[in-house]
Coordinates of C-alpha atoms in Angstrom, one line a residue:
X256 CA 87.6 -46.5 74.9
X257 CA 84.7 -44.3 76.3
X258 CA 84.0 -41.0 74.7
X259 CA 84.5 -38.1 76.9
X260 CA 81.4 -36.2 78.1
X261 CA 81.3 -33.0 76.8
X262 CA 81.2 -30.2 79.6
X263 CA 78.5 -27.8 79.8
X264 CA 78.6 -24.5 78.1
X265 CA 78.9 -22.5 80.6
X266 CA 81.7 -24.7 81.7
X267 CA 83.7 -24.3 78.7
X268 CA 86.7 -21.6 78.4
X269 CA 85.3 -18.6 76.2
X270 CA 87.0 -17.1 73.3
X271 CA 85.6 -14.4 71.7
X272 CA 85.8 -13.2 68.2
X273 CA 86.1 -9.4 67.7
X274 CA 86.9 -6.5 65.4
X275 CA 85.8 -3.9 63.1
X276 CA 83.0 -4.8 60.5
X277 CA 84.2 -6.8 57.5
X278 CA 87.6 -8.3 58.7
X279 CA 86.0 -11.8 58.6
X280 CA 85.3 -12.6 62.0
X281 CA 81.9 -14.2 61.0
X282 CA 84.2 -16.8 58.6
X283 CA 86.4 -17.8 61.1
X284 CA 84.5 -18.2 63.7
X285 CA 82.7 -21.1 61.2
X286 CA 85.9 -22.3 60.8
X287 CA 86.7 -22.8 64.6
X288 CA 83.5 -24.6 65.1
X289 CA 83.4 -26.5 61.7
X290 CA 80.5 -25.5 59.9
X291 CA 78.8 -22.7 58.6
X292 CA 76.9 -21.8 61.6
X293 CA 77.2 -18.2 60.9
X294 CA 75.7 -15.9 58.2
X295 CA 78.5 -14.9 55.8
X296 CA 78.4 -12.4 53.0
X297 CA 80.3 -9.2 51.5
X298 CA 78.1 -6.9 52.9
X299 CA 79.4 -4.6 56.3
X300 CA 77.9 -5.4 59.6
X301 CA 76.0 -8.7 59.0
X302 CA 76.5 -10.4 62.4
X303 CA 74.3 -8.0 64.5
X304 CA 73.8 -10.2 67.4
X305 CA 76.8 -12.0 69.8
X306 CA 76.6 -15.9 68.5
X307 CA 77.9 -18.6 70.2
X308 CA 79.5 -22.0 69.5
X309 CA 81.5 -24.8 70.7
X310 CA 84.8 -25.7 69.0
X311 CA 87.1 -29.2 69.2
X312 CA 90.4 -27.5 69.1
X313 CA 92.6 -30.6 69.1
X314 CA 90.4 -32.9 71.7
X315 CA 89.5 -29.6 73.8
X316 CA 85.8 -28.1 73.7
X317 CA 86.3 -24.2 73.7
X318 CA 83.2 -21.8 73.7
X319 CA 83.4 -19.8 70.6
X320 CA 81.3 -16.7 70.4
X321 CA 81.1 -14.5 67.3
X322 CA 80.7 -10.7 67.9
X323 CA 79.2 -7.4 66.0
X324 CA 81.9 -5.2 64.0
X325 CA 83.1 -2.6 66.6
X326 CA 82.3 0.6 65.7
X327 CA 82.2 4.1 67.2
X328 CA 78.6 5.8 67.3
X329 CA 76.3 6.8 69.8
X330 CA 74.3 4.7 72.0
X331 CA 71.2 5.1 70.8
X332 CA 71.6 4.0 66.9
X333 CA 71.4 0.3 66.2
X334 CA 75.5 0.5 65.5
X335 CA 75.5 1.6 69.0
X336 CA 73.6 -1.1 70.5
X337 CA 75.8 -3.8 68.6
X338 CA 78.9 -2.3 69.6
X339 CA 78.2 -2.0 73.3
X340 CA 76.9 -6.4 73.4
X341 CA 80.2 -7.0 71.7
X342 CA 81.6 -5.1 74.7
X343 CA 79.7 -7.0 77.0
X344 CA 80.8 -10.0 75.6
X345 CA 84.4 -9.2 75.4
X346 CA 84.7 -8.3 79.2
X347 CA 83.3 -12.3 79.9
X348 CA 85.9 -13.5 77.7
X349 CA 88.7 -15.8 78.8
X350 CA 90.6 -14.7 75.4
X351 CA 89.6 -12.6 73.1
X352 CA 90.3 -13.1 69.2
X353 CA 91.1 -9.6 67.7
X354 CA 90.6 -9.6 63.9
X355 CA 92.3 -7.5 61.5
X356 CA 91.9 -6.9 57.8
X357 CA 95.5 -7.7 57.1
X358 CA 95.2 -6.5 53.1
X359 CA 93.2 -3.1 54.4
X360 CA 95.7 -2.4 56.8
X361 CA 96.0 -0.9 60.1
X362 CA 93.0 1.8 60.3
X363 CA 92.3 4.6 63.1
X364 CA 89.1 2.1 63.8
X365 CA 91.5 -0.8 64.6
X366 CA 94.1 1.4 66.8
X367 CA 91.3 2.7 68.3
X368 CA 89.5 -0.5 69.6
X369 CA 93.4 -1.9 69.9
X370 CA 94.0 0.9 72.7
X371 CA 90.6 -0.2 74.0
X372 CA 91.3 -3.9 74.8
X373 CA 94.6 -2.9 76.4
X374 CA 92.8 -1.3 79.3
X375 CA 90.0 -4.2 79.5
X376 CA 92.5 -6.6 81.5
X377 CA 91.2 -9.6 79.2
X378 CA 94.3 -11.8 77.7
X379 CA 94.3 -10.6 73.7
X380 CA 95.6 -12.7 70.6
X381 CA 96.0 -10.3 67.4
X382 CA 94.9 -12.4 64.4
X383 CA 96.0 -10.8 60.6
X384 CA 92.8 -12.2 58.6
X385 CA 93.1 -12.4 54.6
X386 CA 96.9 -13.0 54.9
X387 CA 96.5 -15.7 51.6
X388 CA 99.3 -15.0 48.8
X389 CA 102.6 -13.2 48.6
X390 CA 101.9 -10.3 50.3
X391 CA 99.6 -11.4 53.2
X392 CA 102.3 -12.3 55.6
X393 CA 103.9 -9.1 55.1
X394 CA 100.8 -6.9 55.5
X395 CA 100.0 -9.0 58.8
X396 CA 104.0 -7.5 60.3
X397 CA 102.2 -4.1 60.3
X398 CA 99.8 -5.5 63.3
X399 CA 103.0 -5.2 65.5
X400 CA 101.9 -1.2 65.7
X401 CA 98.9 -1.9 68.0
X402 CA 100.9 -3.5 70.7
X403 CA 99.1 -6.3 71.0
X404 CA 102.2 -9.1 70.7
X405 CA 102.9 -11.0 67.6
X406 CA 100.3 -11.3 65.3
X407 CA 98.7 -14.6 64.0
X408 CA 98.7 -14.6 60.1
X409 CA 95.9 -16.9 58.8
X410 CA 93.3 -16.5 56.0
X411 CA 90.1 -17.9 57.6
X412 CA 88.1 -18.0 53.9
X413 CA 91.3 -20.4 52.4
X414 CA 91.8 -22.5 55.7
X415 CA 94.8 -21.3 55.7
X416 CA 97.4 -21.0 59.2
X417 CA 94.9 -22.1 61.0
X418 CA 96.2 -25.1 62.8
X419 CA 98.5 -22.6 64.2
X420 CA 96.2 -20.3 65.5
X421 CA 94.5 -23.6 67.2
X422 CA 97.4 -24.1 69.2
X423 CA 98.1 -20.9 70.0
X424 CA 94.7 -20.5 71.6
X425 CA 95.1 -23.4 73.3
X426 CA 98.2 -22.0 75.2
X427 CA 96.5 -19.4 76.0
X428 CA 93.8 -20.9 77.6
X429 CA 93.3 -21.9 81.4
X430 CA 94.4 -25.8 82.1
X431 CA 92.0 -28.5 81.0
X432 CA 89.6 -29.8 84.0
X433 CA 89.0 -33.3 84.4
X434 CA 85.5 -34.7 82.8
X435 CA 83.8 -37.8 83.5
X436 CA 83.0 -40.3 81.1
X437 CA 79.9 -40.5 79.4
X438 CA 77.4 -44.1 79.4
X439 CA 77.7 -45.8 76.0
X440 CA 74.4 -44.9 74.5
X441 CA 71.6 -47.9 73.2
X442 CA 70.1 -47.5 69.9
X443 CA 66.6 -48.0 69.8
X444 CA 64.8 -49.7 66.9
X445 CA 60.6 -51.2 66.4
X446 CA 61.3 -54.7 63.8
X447 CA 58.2 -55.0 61.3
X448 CA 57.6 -58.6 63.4
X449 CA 56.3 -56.7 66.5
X450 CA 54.3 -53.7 65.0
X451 CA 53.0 -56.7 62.9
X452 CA 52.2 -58.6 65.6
X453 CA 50.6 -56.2 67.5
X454 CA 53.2 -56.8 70.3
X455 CA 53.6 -53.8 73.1
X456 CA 56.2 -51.2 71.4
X457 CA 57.9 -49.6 74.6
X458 CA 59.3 -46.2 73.4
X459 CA 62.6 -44.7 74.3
X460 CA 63.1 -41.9 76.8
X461 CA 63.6 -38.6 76.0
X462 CA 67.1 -37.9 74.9
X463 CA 69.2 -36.2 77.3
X464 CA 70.4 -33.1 76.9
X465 CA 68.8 -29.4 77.1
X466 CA 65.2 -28.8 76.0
X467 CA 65.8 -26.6 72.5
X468 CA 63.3 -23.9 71.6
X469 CA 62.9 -21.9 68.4
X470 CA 61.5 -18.2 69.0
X471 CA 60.0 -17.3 65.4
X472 CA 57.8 -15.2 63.9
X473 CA 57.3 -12.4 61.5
X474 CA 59.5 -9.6 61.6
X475 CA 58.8 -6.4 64.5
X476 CA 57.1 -9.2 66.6
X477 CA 59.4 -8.7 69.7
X478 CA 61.1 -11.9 69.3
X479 CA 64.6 -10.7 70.6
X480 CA 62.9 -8.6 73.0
X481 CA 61.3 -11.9 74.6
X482 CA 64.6 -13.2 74.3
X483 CA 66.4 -10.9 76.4
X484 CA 63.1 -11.0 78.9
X485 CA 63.6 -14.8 79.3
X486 CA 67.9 -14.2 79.8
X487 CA 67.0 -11.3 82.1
X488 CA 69.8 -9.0 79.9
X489 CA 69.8 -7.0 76.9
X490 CA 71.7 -10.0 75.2
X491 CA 69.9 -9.5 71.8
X492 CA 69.9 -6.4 70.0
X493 CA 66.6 -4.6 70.0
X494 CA 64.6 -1.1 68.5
X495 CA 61.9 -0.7 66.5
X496 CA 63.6 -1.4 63.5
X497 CA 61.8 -4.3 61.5
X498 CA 64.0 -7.3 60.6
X499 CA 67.4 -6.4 63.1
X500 CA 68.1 -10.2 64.1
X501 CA 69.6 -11.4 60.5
X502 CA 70.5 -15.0 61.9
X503 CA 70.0 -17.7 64.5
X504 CA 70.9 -16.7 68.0
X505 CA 70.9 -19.8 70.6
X506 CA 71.8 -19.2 74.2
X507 CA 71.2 -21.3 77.2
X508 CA 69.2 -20.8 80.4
X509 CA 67.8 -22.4 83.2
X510 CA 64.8 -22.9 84.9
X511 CA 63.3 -25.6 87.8
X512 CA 63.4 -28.6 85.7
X513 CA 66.6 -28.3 83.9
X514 CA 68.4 -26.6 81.1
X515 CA 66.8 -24.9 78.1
X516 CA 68.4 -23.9 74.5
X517 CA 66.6 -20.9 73.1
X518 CA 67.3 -20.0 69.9
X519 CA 65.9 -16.7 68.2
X520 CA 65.5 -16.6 64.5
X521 CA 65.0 -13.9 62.1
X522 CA 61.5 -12.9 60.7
X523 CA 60.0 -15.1 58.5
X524 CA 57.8 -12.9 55.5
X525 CA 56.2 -13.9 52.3
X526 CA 58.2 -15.6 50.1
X527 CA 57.6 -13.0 47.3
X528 CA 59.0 -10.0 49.6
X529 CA 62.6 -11.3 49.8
X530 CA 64.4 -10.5 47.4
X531 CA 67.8 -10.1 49.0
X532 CA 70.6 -12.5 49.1
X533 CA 71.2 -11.7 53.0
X534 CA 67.7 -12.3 53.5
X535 CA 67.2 -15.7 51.9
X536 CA 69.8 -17.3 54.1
X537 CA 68.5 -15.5 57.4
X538 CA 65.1 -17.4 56.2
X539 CA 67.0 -20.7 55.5
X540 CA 68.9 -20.1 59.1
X541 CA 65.6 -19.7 60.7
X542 CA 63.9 -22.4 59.0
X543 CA 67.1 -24.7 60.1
X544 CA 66.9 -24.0 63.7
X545 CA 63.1 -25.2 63.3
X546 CA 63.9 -28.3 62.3
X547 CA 66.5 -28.4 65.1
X548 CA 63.9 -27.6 67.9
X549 CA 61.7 -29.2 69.8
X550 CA 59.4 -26.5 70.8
X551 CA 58.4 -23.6 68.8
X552 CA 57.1 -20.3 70.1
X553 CA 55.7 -18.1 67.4
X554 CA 55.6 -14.9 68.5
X555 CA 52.9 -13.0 67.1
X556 CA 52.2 -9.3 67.6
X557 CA 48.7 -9.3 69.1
X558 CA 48.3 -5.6 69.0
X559 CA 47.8 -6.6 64.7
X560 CA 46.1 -10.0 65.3
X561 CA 46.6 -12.9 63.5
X562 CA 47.8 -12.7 60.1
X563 CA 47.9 -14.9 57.0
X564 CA 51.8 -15.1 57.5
X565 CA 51.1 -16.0 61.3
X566 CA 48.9 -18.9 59.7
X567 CA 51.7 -19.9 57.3
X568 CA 54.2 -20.0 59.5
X569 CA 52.4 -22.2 62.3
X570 CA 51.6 -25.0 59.2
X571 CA 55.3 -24.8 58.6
X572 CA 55.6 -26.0 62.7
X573 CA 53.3 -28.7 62.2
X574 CA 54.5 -29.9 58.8
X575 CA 57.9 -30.6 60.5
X576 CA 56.8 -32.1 63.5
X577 CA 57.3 -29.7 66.2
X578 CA 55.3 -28.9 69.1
X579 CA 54.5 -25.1 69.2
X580 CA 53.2 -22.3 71.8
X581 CA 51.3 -19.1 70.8
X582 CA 52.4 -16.5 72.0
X583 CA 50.4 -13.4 71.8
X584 CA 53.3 -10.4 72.5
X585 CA 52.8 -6.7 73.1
X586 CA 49.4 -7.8 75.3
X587 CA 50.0 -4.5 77.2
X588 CA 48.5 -2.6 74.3
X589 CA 45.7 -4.4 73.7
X590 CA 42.5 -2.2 74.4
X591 CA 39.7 -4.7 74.5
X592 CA 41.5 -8.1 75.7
X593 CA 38.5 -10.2 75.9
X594 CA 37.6 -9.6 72.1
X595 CA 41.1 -9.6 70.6
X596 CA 41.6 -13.4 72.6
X597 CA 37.8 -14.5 71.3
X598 CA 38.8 -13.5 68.0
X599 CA 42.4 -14.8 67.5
X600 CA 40.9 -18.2 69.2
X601 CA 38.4 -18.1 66.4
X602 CA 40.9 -17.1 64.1
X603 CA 43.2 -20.4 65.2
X604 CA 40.1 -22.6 65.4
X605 CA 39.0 -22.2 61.8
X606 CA 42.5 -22.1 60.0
X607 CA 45.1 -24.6 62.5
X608 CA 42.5 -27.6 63.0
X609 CA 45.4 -30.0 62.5
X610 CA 46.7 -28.4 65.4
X611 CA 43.5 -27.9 67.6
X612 CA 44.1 -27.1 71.3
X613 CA 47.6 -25.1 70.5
X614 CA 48.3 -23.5 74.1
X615 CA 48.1 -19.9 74.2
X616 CA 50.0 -17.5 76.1
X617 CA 49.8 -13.5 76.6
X618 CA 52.0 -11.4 77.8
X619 CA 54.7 -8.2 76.9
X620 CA 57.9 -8.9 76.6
X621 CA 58.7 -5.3 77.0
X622 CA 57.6 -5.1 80.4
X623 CA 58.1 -8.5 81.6
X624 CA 54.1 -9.0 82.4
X625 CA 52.8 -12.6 81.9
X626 CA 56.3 -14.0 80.5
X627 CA 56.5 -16.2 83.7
X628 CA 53.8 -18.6 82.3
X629 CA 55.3 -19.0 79.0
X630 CA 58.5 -21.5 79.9
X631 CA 55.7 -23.8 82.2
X632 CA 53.6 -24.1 78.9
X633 CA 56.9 -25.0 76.9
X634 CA 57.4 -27.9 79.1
X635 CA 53.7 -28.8 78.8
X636 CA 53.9 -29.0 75.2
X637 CA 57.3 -31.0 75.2
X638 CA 55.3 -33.4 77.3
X639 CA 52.5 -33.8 75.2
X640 CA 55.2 -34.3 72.1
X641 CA 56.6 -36.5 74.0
X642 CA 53.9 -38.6 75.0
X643 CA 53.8 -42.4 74.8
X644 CA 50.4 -44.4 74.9
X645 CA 50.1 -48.2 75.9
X646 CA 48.8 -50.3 72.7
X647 CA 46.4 -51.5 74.8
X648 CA 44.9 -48.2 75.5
X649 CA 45.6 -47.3 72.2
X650 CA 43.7 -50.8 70.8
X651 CA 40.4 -50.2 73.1
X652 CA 39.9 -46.7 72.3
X653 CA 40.0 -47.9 68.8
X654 CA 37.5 -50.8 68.5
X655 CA 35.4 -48.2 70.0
X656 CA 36.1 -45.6 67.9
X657 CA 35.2 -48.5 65.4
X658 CA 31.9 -48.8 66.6
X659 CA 30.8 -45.2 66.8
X660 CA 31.7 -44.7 63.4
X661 CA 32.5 -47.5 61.1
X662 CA 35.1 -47.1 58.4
X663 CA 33.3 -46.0 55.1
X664 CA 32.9 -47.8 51.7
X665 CA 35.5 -47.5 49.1
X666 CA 35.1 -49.2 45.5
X667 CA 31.7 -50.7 47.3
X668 CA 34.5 -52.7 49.7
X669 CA 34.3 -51.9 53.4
X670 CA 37.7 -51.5 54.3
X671 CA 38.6 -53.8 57.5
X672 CA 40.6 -52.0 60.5
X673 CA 42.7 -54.8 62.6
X674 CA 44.5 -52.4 65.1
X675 CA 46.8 -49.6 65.9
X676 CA 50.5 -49.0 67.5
X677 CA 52.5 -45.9 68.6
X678 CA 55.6 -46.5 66.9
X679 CA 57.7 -43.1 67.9
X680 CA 57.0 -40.0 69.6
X681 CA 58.2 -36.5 69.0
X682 CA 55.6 -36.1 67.4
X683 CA 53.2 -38.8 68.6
X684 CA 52.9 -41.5 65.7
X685 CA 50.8 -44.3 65.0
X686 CA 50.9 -47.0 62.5
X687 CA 46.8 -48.3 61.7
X688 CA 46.8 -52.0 60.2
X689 CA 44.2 -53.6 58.0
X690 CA 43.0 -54.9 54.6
X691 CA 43.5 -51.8 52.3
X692 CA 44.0 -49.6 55.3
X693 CA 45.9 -47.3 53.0
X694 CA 42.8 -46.1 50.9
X695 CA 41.3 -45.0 53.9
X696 CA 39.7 -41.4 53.0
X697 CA 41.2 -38.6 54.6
X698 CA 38.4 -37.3 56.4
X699 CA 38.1 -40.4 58.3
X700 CA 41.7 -40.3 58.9
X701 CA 41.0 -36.8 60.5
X702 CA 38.1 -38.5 62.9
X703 CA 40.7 -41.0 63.8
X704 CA 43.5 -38.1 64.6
X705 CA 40.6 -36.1 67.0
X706 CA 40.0 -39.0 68.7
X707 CA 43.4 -39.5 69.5
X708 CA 43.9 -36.1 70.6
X709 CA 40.5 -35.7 72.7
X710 CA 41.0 -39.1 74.3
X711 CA 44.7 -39.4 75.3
X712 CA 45.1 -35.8 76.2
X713 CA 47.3 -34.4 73.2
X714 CA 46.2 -30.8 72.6
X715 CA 48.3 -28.7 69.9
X716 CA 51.1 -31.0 69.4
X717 CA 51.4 -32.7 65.1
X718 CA 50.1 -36.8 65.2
X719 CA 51.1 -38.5 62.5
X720 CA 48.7 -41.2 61.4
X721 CA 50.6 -43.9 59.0
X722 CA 48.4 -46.7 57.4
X723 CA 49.6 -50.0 56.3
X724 CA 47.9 -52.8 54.6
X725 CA 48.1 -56.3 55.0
X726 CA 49.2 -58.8 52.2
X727 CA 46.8 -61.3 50.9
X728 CA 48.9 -64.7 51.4
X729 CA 47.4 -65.8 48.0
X730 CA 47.3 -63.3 46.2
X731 CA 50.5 -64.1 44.4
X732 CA 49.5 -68.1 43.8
X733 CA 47.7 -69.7 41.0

């Protein structure tokens, strides 16, 4: 039996998750899409931005998305900002989860957002959270008040009633399309026999599926405001408030060549300034959805330069692998362009050699200037990190390389080279054979790398240089 292909987000029915701060909506929507995708604590108000999600409820992909805590306060404070994207998303909604504190009881701030959905003309399930033990199922009859139906008694921290509140939602729902079946995939594999060998390793294609991009950064470096640039909406919640985005935001978008996953992460600082609990697991979230990318724009504020935390963060790209853009934000209030570029170049040059030729790109994400050519040099980069080079390229360029420079003396041994294969890409990696090939000195290993760079066109992407010896057949014999 064939799997069935999942549909596109945008396809998928949407159900959205909302309610006052602190009634656990963060919790269950982990549950509905079954992990912990979302930052949970004790503390009020920790989802700040809308996050999304895609749920299997009984064979059926749903579009989860997890809101802010609806509050009332003026538009212009940050709780005013959060409560009007939860609005947003609640008027997109094809059903919309409201959350209640079933052990707090009914409060004026529930009735009042109760009152509110009524008149939105969205179809509304009334879900009694933290109904666990004797009393939960009575406190969750007191939800009848708002005139929002029955309510759904579950406790989304215990697991509990939530099989019902599966199929409920599924009711609910508009009727399942029809999807087309997806191809069996292949699995791809290089033996030892034809690295060995020296045979031609033909590399996979690029996986399908959308291009995912990290946005990260340190904190106040107008991440979420690039964000919202890129979506062309005020999707992420922005001021000039350091360190508002507390976890990983990915949304999807389009452009010529296909679909794009942005994710935007919280600030990354100093591992000695965070303290906090919260803060740790933004850090881990944002570190996650690193690993997770393929493409990594670090924002960096280029009004301040580029700081040591800049520099730590960009070795933290290349140490996983990932192909990464600089981008130089906030370029509108640069005075004297042509010195602040010279010197951040110079700055990049001297620090990120393991990453020379990293593409740069300036613009404000406030005003929109320059953002066009940042999504062009994403696909540029994915390119390069996903380039494949023919062994026999590969092998000429090195018996030159060979010659121009031959490998140094170690132990008073010259240490013989045979050849070289690309065994993967994403990041570009070779495997180097020869006779003790793995006491090769690292700053020949470094010659190696540039030339590999310089000559097959890889600026700014990681290359991973592996070395492996031969065996000496009689070594082992008397």
């Amino acid at each position: 039996m064939r799997p069935v292909a999942p549909l596109p987000a945008s396809d998928l029915p949407t159900v959205v998750i909302a309610g006052r701060p602190n009634v656990g909506k963060s919790t269950l929507f982990n549950r509905l899409v079954g992990r912990r995708q979302a930052i949970v604590a004790d503390t009020p108000g920790v989802t700040r931005d809308r996050k999304e999600g895609q749920a299997v409820l009984f064979g059926r992909a749903v579009r989860v998305i997890d809101t802010a805590g609806l509050e009332e306060a003026a538009p212009d404070t940050l709780y005013g900002r959060m409560r009007v994207s939860s609005e947003h998303a609640v008027t997109a909604a094809d059903l919309v989860l409201f959350c209640i504190d079933a052990r707090a009881g009914i409060t004026p701030v529930d009735a009042h957002f109760a009152a509110w959905l009524r008149r939105q003309n969205r179809p509304v399930m009334l879900v009694a959270n933290k109904t666990e033990g004797r009393e939960g199922a009575a406190a969750a009859m007191e939800a009848f008040s708002l005139g929002l139906g029955t309510p759904v008694a579950i406790s989304a921290e215990h697991g509990e009633g939530l099989s019902d509140l599966m199929s409920e939602i599924l009711d609910r729902l508009p009727p399942e399309p029809e999807s087309p079946a997806a191809e069996d995939e292949e699995e791809f594999f290089v033996s030892e026999e034809a690295m060995e060998e020296g045979q031609e390793v033909v590399l996979p294609p690029r996986p399908p599926g959308p291009l995912r991009i990290a946005i990260v950064g340190r904190p106040n470096a107008g991440k979420s405001t690039l964000m919202n640039c890129l979506l062309g909406e005020e999707r992420m919640i922005t001021g000039p408030e350091p360190g508002l985005t507390r976890d990983s935001i990915a949304v999807r978008l389009h452009d010529e060549h296909g679909e794009i996953e942005v994710v935007d992460t919280a600030g990354l600082r100093k591992k000695a300034r965070i303290a906090e609990h919260l803060e740790k697991m933004s850090v881990s979230a944002s570190i996650e959805a690193l690993k997770m990318a393929e493409v990594a724009i670090l924002v960096i504020d280029a009004t301040l330069g580029v700081h040591e935390q800049d520099l730590q963060i960009a070795r933290l790209i290349e140490r996983e692998g990932r192909a990464c853009i600089l981008a130089l934000n906030k370029w509108d209030a640069v005075e004297d362009r042509t010195k602040t570029r010279q010197e951040i170049a110079d700055r990049i040059e001297i620090s990120l050699a393991q990453m020379r030729g990293i593409p740069v790109v300036a613009f404000s994400a406030r005003t929109g200037a320059g953002v066009h050519k940042l999504l062009p040099a994403v696909r540029f980069a994915s390119e390069v990190w996903n380039a494949r080079v023919p062994t026999g390229e590969l092998n000429r360029w090195f018996s030159e390389a060979l010659e121009r420079h031959a490998p140094p003396l170690v132990n008073g041994r010259r240490l013989k080279l045979r050849y070289v294969t690309q065994v993967k890409s994403r990041p570009p990696t070779f495997v180097l054979f020869g006779t003790r090939a793995e006491l090769l000195p690292d700053d020949y290993r470094r010659y190696l790398v540039n030339g590999l760079r310089e000559t097959f066109s890889l600026p700014g992407t990681p290359i991973r240089l592996q070395m492996r010896g031969t065996k000496n057949p009689y070594a082992d014999k008397d």
